[in-house]
Short mmCIF file of C-alpha atoms and ligand atoms in Angstrom, two decimals:
data_model
loop_
_atom_site.label_atom_id
_atom_site.label_comp_id
_atom_site.label_asym_id
_atom_site.label_seq_id
_atom_site.Cartn_x
_atom_site.Cartn_y
_atom_site.Cartn_z
CA MET A 1 177.08 46.61 -18.67
CA GLU A 2 179.58 43.84 -17.84
CA ARG A 3 183.20 44.83 -18.57
CA LYS A 4 184.86 42.36 -20.95
CA ARG A 5 188.37 41.81 -22.29
CA VAL A 6 187.99 42.09 -26.05
CA MET A 7 190.56 41.42 -28.76
CA VAL A 8 190.26 43.14 -32.16
CA THR A 9 192.52 41.77 -34.90
CA GLY A 10 193.12 44.33 -37.65
CA GLY A 11 192.38 46.95 -34.99
CA ALA A 12 194.70 49.57 -36.54
CA GLY A 13 192.79 49.53 -39.83
CA PHE A 14 189.83 51.61 -40.97
CA LEU A 15 186.99 49.58 -39.42
CA GLY A 16 189.10 48.10 -36.59
CA SER A 17 190.09 51.49 -35.19
CA HIS A 18 186.44 52.62 -35.04
CA LEU A 19 185.50 49.34 -33.37
CA CYS A 20 188.27 49.67 -30.73
CA GLU A 21 187.08 53.21 -30.02
CA ARG A 22 183.45 52.15 -29.59
CA LEU A 23 184.33 49.16 -27.36
CA LEU A 24 186.35 51.47 -25.08
CA GLU A 25 183.39 53.89 -24.93
CA HIS A 26 181.28 50.94 -23.77
CA GLY A 27 183.74 50.38 -20.88
CA HIS A 28 185.54 47.27 -22.17
CA GLU A 29 189.27 46.48 -22.10
CA VAL A 30 190.57 46.33 -25.67
CA LEU A 31 193.57 44.45 -27.02
CA CYS A 32 194.28 45.63 -30.57
CA VAL A 33 196.34 43.19 -32.65
CA ASP A 34 197.73 44.29 -36.01
CA ASN A 35 200.84 43.91 -38.19
CA PHE A 36 200.33 47.31 -39.92
CA TYR A 37 200.06 45.67 -43.34
CA THR A 38 197.43 48.25 -44.35
CA GLY A 39 196.64 49.77 -40.95
CA ARG A 40 198.35 52.85 -39.50
CA LYS A 41 199.61 53.89 -36.08
CA ALA A 42 197.84 57.22 -36.62
CA ASN A 43 194.46 55.42 -36.59
CA ILE A 44 194.95 54.35 -32.97
CA ALA A 45 197.32 57.09 -31.69
CA HIS A 46 194.45 58.78 -29.82
CA LEU A 47 193.72 55.53 -27.91
CA MET A 48 197.28 54.83 -26.73
CA ASP A 49 196.98 56.83 -23.49
CA ASN A 50 193.80 55.03 -22.47
CA PRO A 51 194.69 52.53 -19.68
CA GLN A 52 191.99 50.14 -20.98
CA PHE A 53 193.68 49.97 -24.38
CA GLU A 54 196.64 47.81 -25.33
CA PHE A 55 198.34 47.31 -28.70
CA MET A 56 200.19 44.18 -29.84
CA ARG A 57 202.11 44.00 -33.13
CA HIS A 58 201.40 40.52 -34.45
CA ASP A 59 200.66 38.72 -37.72
CA VAL A 60 197.56 36.52 -37.40
CA THR A 61 199.04 33.91 -39.73
CA PHE A 62 201.09 32.90 -36.65
CA PRO A 63 199.52 31.48 -33.47
CA LEU A 64 198.77 33.79 -30.59
CA TYR A 65 198.49 32.98 -26.88
CA ILE A 66 196.44 35.46 -24.85
CA GLU A 67 193.35 35.41 -22.58
CA VAL A 68 190.23 37.38 -23.56
CA ASP A 69 186.43 36.99 -23.38
CA GLU A 70 185.56 38.01 -26.94
CA ILE A 71 187.37 38.27 -30.27
CA TYR A 72 186.56 40.33 -33.37
CA ASN A 73 188.58 39.00 -36.32
CA LEU A 74 189.02 41.84 -38.81
CA ALA A 75 192.65 41.28 -39.87
CA CYS A 76 192.78 41.22 -43.69
CA PRO A 77 193.50 43.82 -46.37
CA ALA A 78 190.14 44.90 -47.78
CA SER A 79 190.71 47.07 -50.84
CA PRO A 80 191.25 45.36 -54.22
CA ILE A 81 194.67 46.98 -54.82
CA HIS A 82 195.88 45.99 -51.35
CA TYR A 83 194.58 42.41 -51.37
CA GLN A 84 195.81 41.82 -54.94
CA PHE A 85 199.30 43.17 -54.14
CA ASP A 86 200.32 39.88 -52.47
CA PRO A 87 197.44 37.49 -53.18
CA VAL A 88 199.07 34.46 -51.54
CA GLN A 89 199.50 36.42 -48.31
CA THR A 90 195.84 37.54 -48.56
CA THR A 91 194.61 33.94 -48.66
CA LYS A 92 196.98 33.01 -45.82
CA THR A 93 195.71 35.90 -43.71
CA SER A 94 192.09 34.82 -44.20
CA VAL A 95 192.60 31.06 -43.86
CA HIS A 96 195.62 30.59 -41.56
CA GLY A 97 194.45 33.66 -39.64
CA ALA A 98 191.00 32.09 -39.11
CA ILE A 99 192.56 28.76 -38.05
CA ASN A 100 194.78 30.51 -35.47
CA ILE A 101 192.00 32.73 -34.14
CA LEU A 102 189.52 29.85 -33.95
CA GLY A 103 192.11 27.63 -32.22
CA LEU A 104 192.71 30.38 -29.69
CA ALA A 105 188.96 30.93 -29.17
CA LYS A 106 188.46 27.19 -28.67
CA ARG A 107 191.20 27.00 -25.99
CA ILE A 108 189.92 29.99 -24.03
CA ARG A 109 186.19 29.42 -24.86
CA ALA A 110 185.87 32.98 -26.22
CA LYS A 111 183.00 34.16 -28.40
CA VAL A 112 184.40 35.01 -31.86
CA PHE A 113 183.22 37.36 -34.62
CA GLN A 114 184.31 37.09 -38.24
CA ALA A 115 184.41 40.10 -40.57
CA SER A 116 183.24 38.35 -43.73
CA THR A 117 182.20 40.19 -46.85
CA SER A 118 179.63 40.67 -49.59
CA GLU A 119 182.43 39.40 -51.87
CA VAL A 120 181.34 35.87 -50.89
CA TYR A 121 178.45 36.54 -53.33
CA GLY A 122 180.95 37.37 -56.13
CA ASP A 123 179.32 38.96 -59.20
CA PRO A 124 175.77 38.17 -58.03
CA ASP A 125 172.93 37.01 -60.26
CA VAL A 126 170.41 37.37 -57.43
CA HIS A 127 169.56 40.93 -56.46
CA PRO A 128 169.50 42.18 -53.71
CA GLN A 129 171.58 39.49 -52.02
CA PRO A 130 170.04 37.54 -49.12
CA GLU A 131 172.23 35.35 -46.87
CA SER A 132 170.74 32.21 -48.48
CA TYR A 133 172.28 33.13 -51.88
CA ARG A 134 175.39 31.00 -52.48
CA GLY A 135 177.15 33.38 -54.82
CA ASN A 136 178.86 33.50 -58.18
CA VAL A 137 182.61 33.65 -57.52
CA ASN A 138 185.37 33.05 -60.07
CA PRO A 139 187.74 30.80 -58.10
CA ILE A 140 190.76 31.51 -60.33
CA GLY A 141 190.44 35.25 -60.99
CA PRO A 142 192.35 38.16 -59.44
CA ARG A 143 189.70 38.71 -56.73
CA ALA A 144 189.67 35.02 -55.72
CA CYS A 145 192.44 35.36 -53.10
CA TYR A 146 190.07 37.57 -51.12
CA ASP A 147 186.67 36.08 -52.04
CA GLU A 148 187.69 32.43 -51.66
CA GLY A 149 189.84 33.20 -48.60
CA LYS A 150 186.80 34.74 -46.90
CA ARG A 151 184.54 31.88 -48.04
CA CYS A 152 186.97 29.32 -46.60
CA ALA A 153 187.16 31.33 -43.35
CA GLU A 154 183.34 31.14 -43.11
CA THR A 155 183.56 27.36 -43.60
CA LEU A 156 186.09 27.12 -40.77
CA PHE A 157 183.92 29.24 -38.46
CA PHE A 158 180.87 27.03 -39.05
CA ASP A 159 182.90 23.80 -38.64
CA TYR A 160 184.31 25.03 -35.30
CA ASN A 161 180.75 25.85 -34.28
CA ARG A 162 179.42 22.39 -35.23
CA GLN A 163 182.47 20.37 -34.15
CA HIS A 164 183.61 22.27 -31.02
CA LYS A 165 180.43 24.14 -30.04
CA LEU A 166 182.31 27.40 -30.40
CA ARG A 167 180.18 30.56 -30.12
CA ILE A 168 180.52 32.32 -33.50
CA LYS A 169 179.09 35.41 -35.20
CA VAL A 170 179.64 35.89 -38.93
CA ALA A 171 178.93 39.31 -40.46
CA ARG A 172 178.84 39.78 -44.24
CA ILE A 173 179.93 43.38 -44.61
CA PHE A 174 178.94 45.44 -47.66
CA ASN A 175 180.98 48.44 -48.92
CA THR A 176 181.64 50.74 -45.98
CA TYR A 177 183.18 54.22 -45.99
CA GLY A 178 184.06 57.01 -43.60
CA PRO A 179 186.91 58.78 -41.82
CA ARG A 180 190.23 56.87 -41.55
CA MET A 181 189.88 55.11 -44.90
CA HIS A 182 193.33 55.03 -46.44
CA PRO A 183 193.50 57.88 -49.03
CA ASN A 184 195.52 55.73 -51.48
CA ASP A 185 193.82 52.38 -51.07
CA GLY A 186 191.99 52.71 -54.38
CA ARG A 187 188.50 52.20 -52.96
CA VAL A 188 185.91 54.17 -54.81
CA VAL A 189 184.74 56.57 -52.09
CA SER A 190 188.24 57.57 -50.95
CA ASN A 191 189.49 57.82 -54.55
CA PHE A 192 186.62 60.06 -55.69
CA ILE A 193 186.78 62.37 -52.66
CA VAL A 194 190.56 62.84 -52.85
CA GLN A 195 190.41 63.39 -56.62
CA ALA A 196 187.55 65.89 -56.29
CA LEU A 197 189.25 67.83 -53.48
CA LYS A 198 192.49 68.04 -55.45
CA GLY A 199 190.65 69.02 -58.65
CA GLN A 200 191.97 65.93 -60.42
CA PRO A 201 189.93 63.86 -62.93
CA ILE A 202 187.48 61.42 -61.30
CA THR A 203 188.38 57.93 -62.54
CA ILE A 204 185.31 55.89 -63.43
CA TYR A 205 186.04 52.26 -64.26
CA GLY A 206 183.86 50.90 -67.06
CA LYS A 207 180.73 52.92 -67.92
CA GLY A 208 180.02 53.68 -64.28
CA ASP A 209 176.70 51.81 -64.43
CA GLN A 210 177.83 49.13 -61.96
CA THR A 211 176.17 49.59 -58.58
CA ARG A 212 177.27 49.51 -54.94
CA SER A 213 175.51 50.16 -51.64
CA PHE A 214 177.50 52.31 -49.24
CA CYS A 215 177.25 52.06 -45.47
CA TYR A 216 178.65 54.78 -43.17
CA VAL A 217 181.16 53.37 -40.68
CA ASP A 218 179.27 54.39 -37.49
CA ASP A 219 176.19 52.47 -38.63
CA LEU A 220 178.28 49.41 -39.45
CA ILE A 221 180.00 49.33 -36.04
CA GLU A 222 176.61 49.57 -34.33
CA GLY A 223 175.58 46.49 -36.37
CA PHE A 224 178.74 44.61 -35.24
CA LEU A 225 177.97 45.25 -31.56
CA LYS A 226 174.33 44.23 -31.98
CA LEU A 227 175.35 41.01 -33.78
CA MET A 228 177.89 40.16 -31.05
CA GLY A 229 175.14 40.71 -28.45
CA THR A 230 172.66 38.22 -29.98
CA PRO A 231 171.90 34.90 -28.19
CA ASP A 232 174.47 32.11 -28.72
CA SER A 233 171.99 30.23 -30.94
CA PHE A 234 172.32 32.98 -33.60
CA THR A 235 175.51 32.55 -35.60
CA GLY A 236 174.71 34.44 -38.80
CA PRO A 237 175.86 34.80 -41.49
CA CYS A 238 174.17 38.17 -41.32
CA ASN A 239 174.38 40.89 -43.97
CA ILE A 240 175.38 44.28 -42.56
CA GLY A 241 175.23 47.14 -45.01
CA ASN A 242 173.11 50.00 -46.31
CA PRO A 243 170.52 48.93 -48.91
CA GLY A 244 170.58 52.34 -50.65
CA GLU A 245 171.97 51.43 -54.08
CA PHE A 246 173.81 53.86 -56.40
CA THR A 247 175.64 53.58 -59.69
CA ILE A 248 179.31 54.54 -59.55
CA LYS A 249 178.53 57.45 -61.87
CA GLU A 250 175.87 58.71 -59.45
CA LEU A 251 178.42 58.49 -56.64
CA ALA A 252 180.93 60.54 -58.68
CA GLU A 253 178.30 63.21 -59.37
CA LYS A 254 177.35 63.43 -55.68
CA VAL A 255 180.99 63.80 -54.63
CA ILE A 256 181.57 66.55 -57.22
CA LYS A 257 178.48 68.41 -56.00
CA LEU A 258 179.31 68.11 -52.29
CA THR A 259 182.94 69.17 -52.76
CA ASN A 260 181.97 71.92 -55.19
CA SER A 261 184.75 70.55 -57.37
CA ARG A 262 185.70 71.39 -60.97
CA SER A 263 186.89 67.82 -61.58
CA LYS A 264 185.79 66.12 -64.80
CA LEU A 265 184.88 62.45 -65.19
CA VAL A 266 187.36 60.20 -67.06
CA TYR A 267 186.58 56.63 -68.06
CA LYS A 268 189.09 53.77 -67.51
CA PRO A 269 188.79 50.04 -68.26
CA LEU A 270 186.67 47.98 -65.86
CA PRO A 271 188.89 45.62 -63.79
CA GLN A 272 188.41 41.87 -64.38
CA ASP A 273 185.55 40.25 -62.39
CA ASP A 274 184.34 43.61 -61.07
CA PRO A 275 180.81 42.87 -59.75
CA MET A 276 178.09 44.65 -61.78
CA GLN A 277 175.64 45.04 -58.91
CA ARG A 278 175.65 44.78 -55.16
CA CYS A 279 172.96 45.51 -52.62
CA PRO A 280 172.33 43.84 -49.26
CA ASP A 281 169.01 42.29 -48.30
CA ILE A 282 169.02 43.28 -44.61
CA THR A 283 165.73 41.62 -43.62
CA LEU A 284 167.60 39.30 -41.23
CA ALA A 285 169.56 42.12 -39.54
CA LYS A 286 166.36 44.13 -39.11
CA LYS A 287 164.55 41.16 -37.56
CA VAL A 288 167.24 39.64 -35.32
CA LEU A 289 169.57 42.56 -34.54
CA LYS A 290 166.80 45.18 -34.62
CA TRP A 291 169.33 47.14 -36.68
CA GLN A 292 169.24 49.24 -39.81
CA PRO A 293 171.47 52.07 -41.05
CA THR A 294 170.55 55.61 -40.05
CA ILE A 295 173.05 57.75 -41.97
CA ASN A 296 172.24 58.39 -45.64
CA LEU A 297 174.88 58.67 -48.36
CA GLU A 298 174.81 62.46 -48.57
CA GLU A 299 175.33 62.93 -44.80
CA GLY A 300 178.02 60.23 -44.64
CA LEU A 301 179.84 61.72 -47.63
CA LYS A 302 179.84 65.19 -46.02
CA ARG A 303 181.50 63.79 -42.90
CA THR A 304 184.03 61.83 -44.94
CA ILE A 305 184.82 64.85 -47.15
CA ASP A 306 185.52 66.90 -44.00
CA TYR A 307 187.93 64.21 -42.80
CA PHE A 308 189.85 63.96 -46.07
CA GLY A 309 189.88 67.72 -46.53
CA LYS A 310 191.47 68.22 -43.12
CA ARG A 311 193.93 65.41 -43.72
CA LEU A 312 195.02 66.83 -47.07
CA VAL A 313 195.48 70.28 -45.55
CA ASP A 314 197.57 68.80 -42.69
CA GLU A 315 199.72 66.86 -45.16
CA TRP A 316 200.12 69.93 -47.36
CA SER A 317 201.11 72.10 -44.39
CA ALA A 318 203.63 69.51 -43.15
CA ALA A 319 205.20 69.20 -46.60
CA ARG A 320 205.35 72.97 -47.29
CA PRO A 321 205.84 74.81 -43.99
CA TRP A 322 207.45 77.75 -45.83
CA LYS A 323 204.37 78.54 -47.97
CA THR A 324 201.99 81.39 -47.14
CA GLU A 325 198.33 81.10 -46.08
CA ALA A 326 197.27 82.68 -49.38
CA SER A 327 198.78 79.82 -51.38
CA ARG A 328 196.93 77.08 -49.45
CA PRO A 329 195.02 74.69 -51.73
CA ARG A 330 191.46 75.47 -52.74
CA TYR A 331 189.97 72.69 -50.57
CA ALA A 332 191.35 74.37 -47.42
CA ALA A 333 188.70 77.09 -47.64
CA GLN A 334 185.96 74.56 -48.09
CA VAL A 335 187.10 72.37 -45.22
CA ASN A 336 187.23 75.39 -42.93
CA SER A 337 183.74 76.51 -43.89
CA SER A 338 182.15 73.08 -43.45
CA ALA A 339 184.01 72.58 -40.16
CA ARG A 340 182.67 75.98 -38.99
CA ALA A 341 179.14 74.97 -39.99
CA ARG A 342 179.47 71.71 -38.08
CA ALA A 343 180.90 73.39 -35.01
CA ALA A 344 177.89 75.71 -34.96
CA SER A 345 175.41 72.82 -35.04
CA PRO A 346 173.71 71.94 -31.71
CA LYS A 347 174.84 68.27 -32.05
CA ALA A 348 178.51 69.25 -32.38
CA LYS A 349 178.23 71.60 -29.40
CA ARG A 350 176.77 68.79 -27.29
CA LYS A 351 179.61 66.48 -28.42
CA SER A 352 182.36 68.99 -27.63
CA ARG A 353 180.81 69.66 -24.18
CA SER A 354 180.80 65.90 -23.43
CA ARG A 355 184.50 65.52 -24.32
P1 NAD B 401 191.89 47.81 -43.56
O1 NAD B 401 192.85 47.37 -44.61
O2 NAD B 401 191.83 49.26 -43.24
O3 NAD B 401 192.14 47.02 -42.21
C1 NAD B 401 192.64 45.71 -42.14
C2 NAD B 401 193.61 45.65 -40.98
O4 NAD B 401 194.13 44.31 -40.88
C3 NAD B 401 194.83 46.56 -41.17
O5 NAD B 401 195.06 47.31 -40.00
C4 NAD B 401 195.97 45.60 -41.47
O6 NAD B 401 197.23 46.10 -41.08
C5 NAD B 401 195.53 44.38 -40.68
N1 NAD B 401 196.13 43.14 -41.16
C6 NAD B 401 196.18 42.69 -42.44
N2 NAD B 401 196.80 41.50 -42.49
C7 NAD B 401 197.13 41.18 -41.20
C8 NAD B 401 197.78 40.08 -40.60
N3 NAD B 401 198.22 39.05 -41.32
N4 NAD B 401 197.94 40.08 -39.25
C9 NAD B 401 197.50 41.13 -38.50
N5 NAD B 401 196.88 42.20 -39.02
C10 NAD B 401 196.69 42.22 -40.35
O7 NAD B 401 190.46 47.27 -44.02
P2 NAD B 401 189.01 47.53 -43.38
O8 NAD B 401 188.20 48.20 -44.39
O9 NAD B 401 189.14 48.13 -42.04
O10 NAD B 401 188.48 46.03 -43.27
C11 NAD B 401 188.47 45.32 -42.04
C12 NAD B 401 187.84 43.96 -42.24
O11 NAD B 401 186.51 44.10 -42.70
C13 NAD B 401 188.57 43.08 -43.25
O12 NAD B 401 188.57 41.75 -42.77
C14 NAD B 401 187.72 43.18 -44.49
O13 NAD B 401 187.80 42.04 -45.28
C15 NAD B 401 186.33 43.37 -43.89
N6 NAD B 401 185.44 44.07 -44.84
C16 NAD B 401 185.56 45.42 -45.01
C17 NAD B 401 184.71 46.06 -45.91
C18 NAD B 401 184.76 47.56 -46.14
O14 NAD B 401 184.01 48.07 -46.97
N7 NAD B 401 185.59 48.31 -45.44
C19 NAD B 401 183.77 45.32 -46.64
C20 NAD B 401 183.71 43.95 -46.46
C21 NAD B 401 184.53 43.34 -45.53
N1 UDP B 402 185.82 52.25 -59.02
C1 UDP B 402 185.86 53.27 -59.94
N2 UDP B 402 186.84 54.20 -59.82
C2 UDP B 402 187.78 54.18 -58.85
C3 UDP B 402 187.74 53.12 -57.91
C4 UDP B 402 186.75 52.17 -58.04
O1 UDP B 402 185.02 53.36 -60.84
O2 UDP B 402 188.63 55.08 -58.82
C5 UDP B 402 184.75 51.25 -59.13
C6 UDP B 402 185.21 49.78 -59.12
O3 UDP B 402 185.53 49.35 -60.43
C7 UDP B 402 183.99 49.09 -58.56
C8 UDP B 402 183.39 50.12 -57.59
O4 UDP B 402 183.94 51.37 -57.96
O5 UDP B 402 183.04 48.85 -59.57
C9 UDP B 402 183.72 49.83 -56.13
O6 UDP B 402 185.11 49.65 -56.03
P1 UDP B 402 185.85 49.42 -54.64
O7 UDP B 402 187.26 49.09 -54.95
O8 UDP B 402 185.60 50.56 -53.74
O9 UDP B 402 185.10 48.18 -53.97
P2 UDP B 402 184.62 46.73 -54.50
O10 UDP B 402 184.85 46.61 -55.97
O11 UDP B 402 185.44 45.78 -53.72
O12 UDP B 402 183.18 46.72 -54.16
#
């Protein structure tokens, strides 16, 4: 495969760090650009020694002058509590960020990928959502800074494509989860797993009958690479997500079962404009990208629970170095046993041999 110089904005975040890792595995040079608004150094610490990897601290709302072959634009807070914390900055990141990245791509004739979102469909009245559906977004509500920012970014991408013949790829990403999600970002999968592991109440907003479709991060990144590799005539938008649909209550019950937790469900008010249903129609991705998810919710949750369990144990040990082994939290035992089971599996042995 041809080695390329690839820039990933938002590369220190949850999805960006997995993307940087996968691009390096494919032999590319990676420039990760991030201002650490929601990303963390720890997400990319393991890549810093790689000579093909470079990090630049930069805010995409300001212009950037570099030379690369391809750009993935992921910079933007993604969880409702993060993007609603400073909504004006969220819109600026999506819109000014897109203008700067598209201007750069135009100057250097780079192919450019936009991480758009299922939020462009708002609270959908068509179900599941195909790319042709134009959405039902409240333009003045608390989610609008994100939804409308991403919609405007899509507009800019398609105008640069029509006006300047820029090569663009627009992915509409549905809820994705996995290792390196921020434990306090308020997203449902990370919230439920951390609450269950700590034995705290599981917070269900509303009645828990709203639905989401959850895609495991490895599947999603595979979809990104396939979309970027399509012929120039294919621009998207293309839905990338897992069509398996679950109510939030079903998700809570699965997490409790898989963590063997004693946590109880507690019901809190549903946030304003919270979409009642969401499920991707991935007919287009199947046809054009020859892609579909391969990791089901149960398997993906097990891997994510292992990650959070280990992280909580590490944080606990760092905070209480004077405590004895016997007083370690209950989830420590479970993490150790599932890690042992994984290590014994033939797939894990193959992976550790190849490292
Ligand atoms: P994340 O918050 O973990 O990552 C976003 C990254 O962007 C962070 O590292 C953050 O520091 C960086 N960033 C934010 N503002 C910036 C700025 N102005 N300049 C430079 N860097 C900036 O979120 P994520 O889940 O990894 O999401 C990545 C992208 O995918 C986002 O664009 C998001 O809208 C999109 N997306 C994610 C999901 C999902 O379920 N994870 C769903 C739909 C869309
Ligand atoms: N949610 C919940 N409890 C939580 C966090 C979220 O019931 O502790 C609900 C939230 O109201 C929404 C769904 O889970 O209906 C998904 O929320 P998330 O913030 O993960 O993503 P988004 O709403 O952007 O799809």
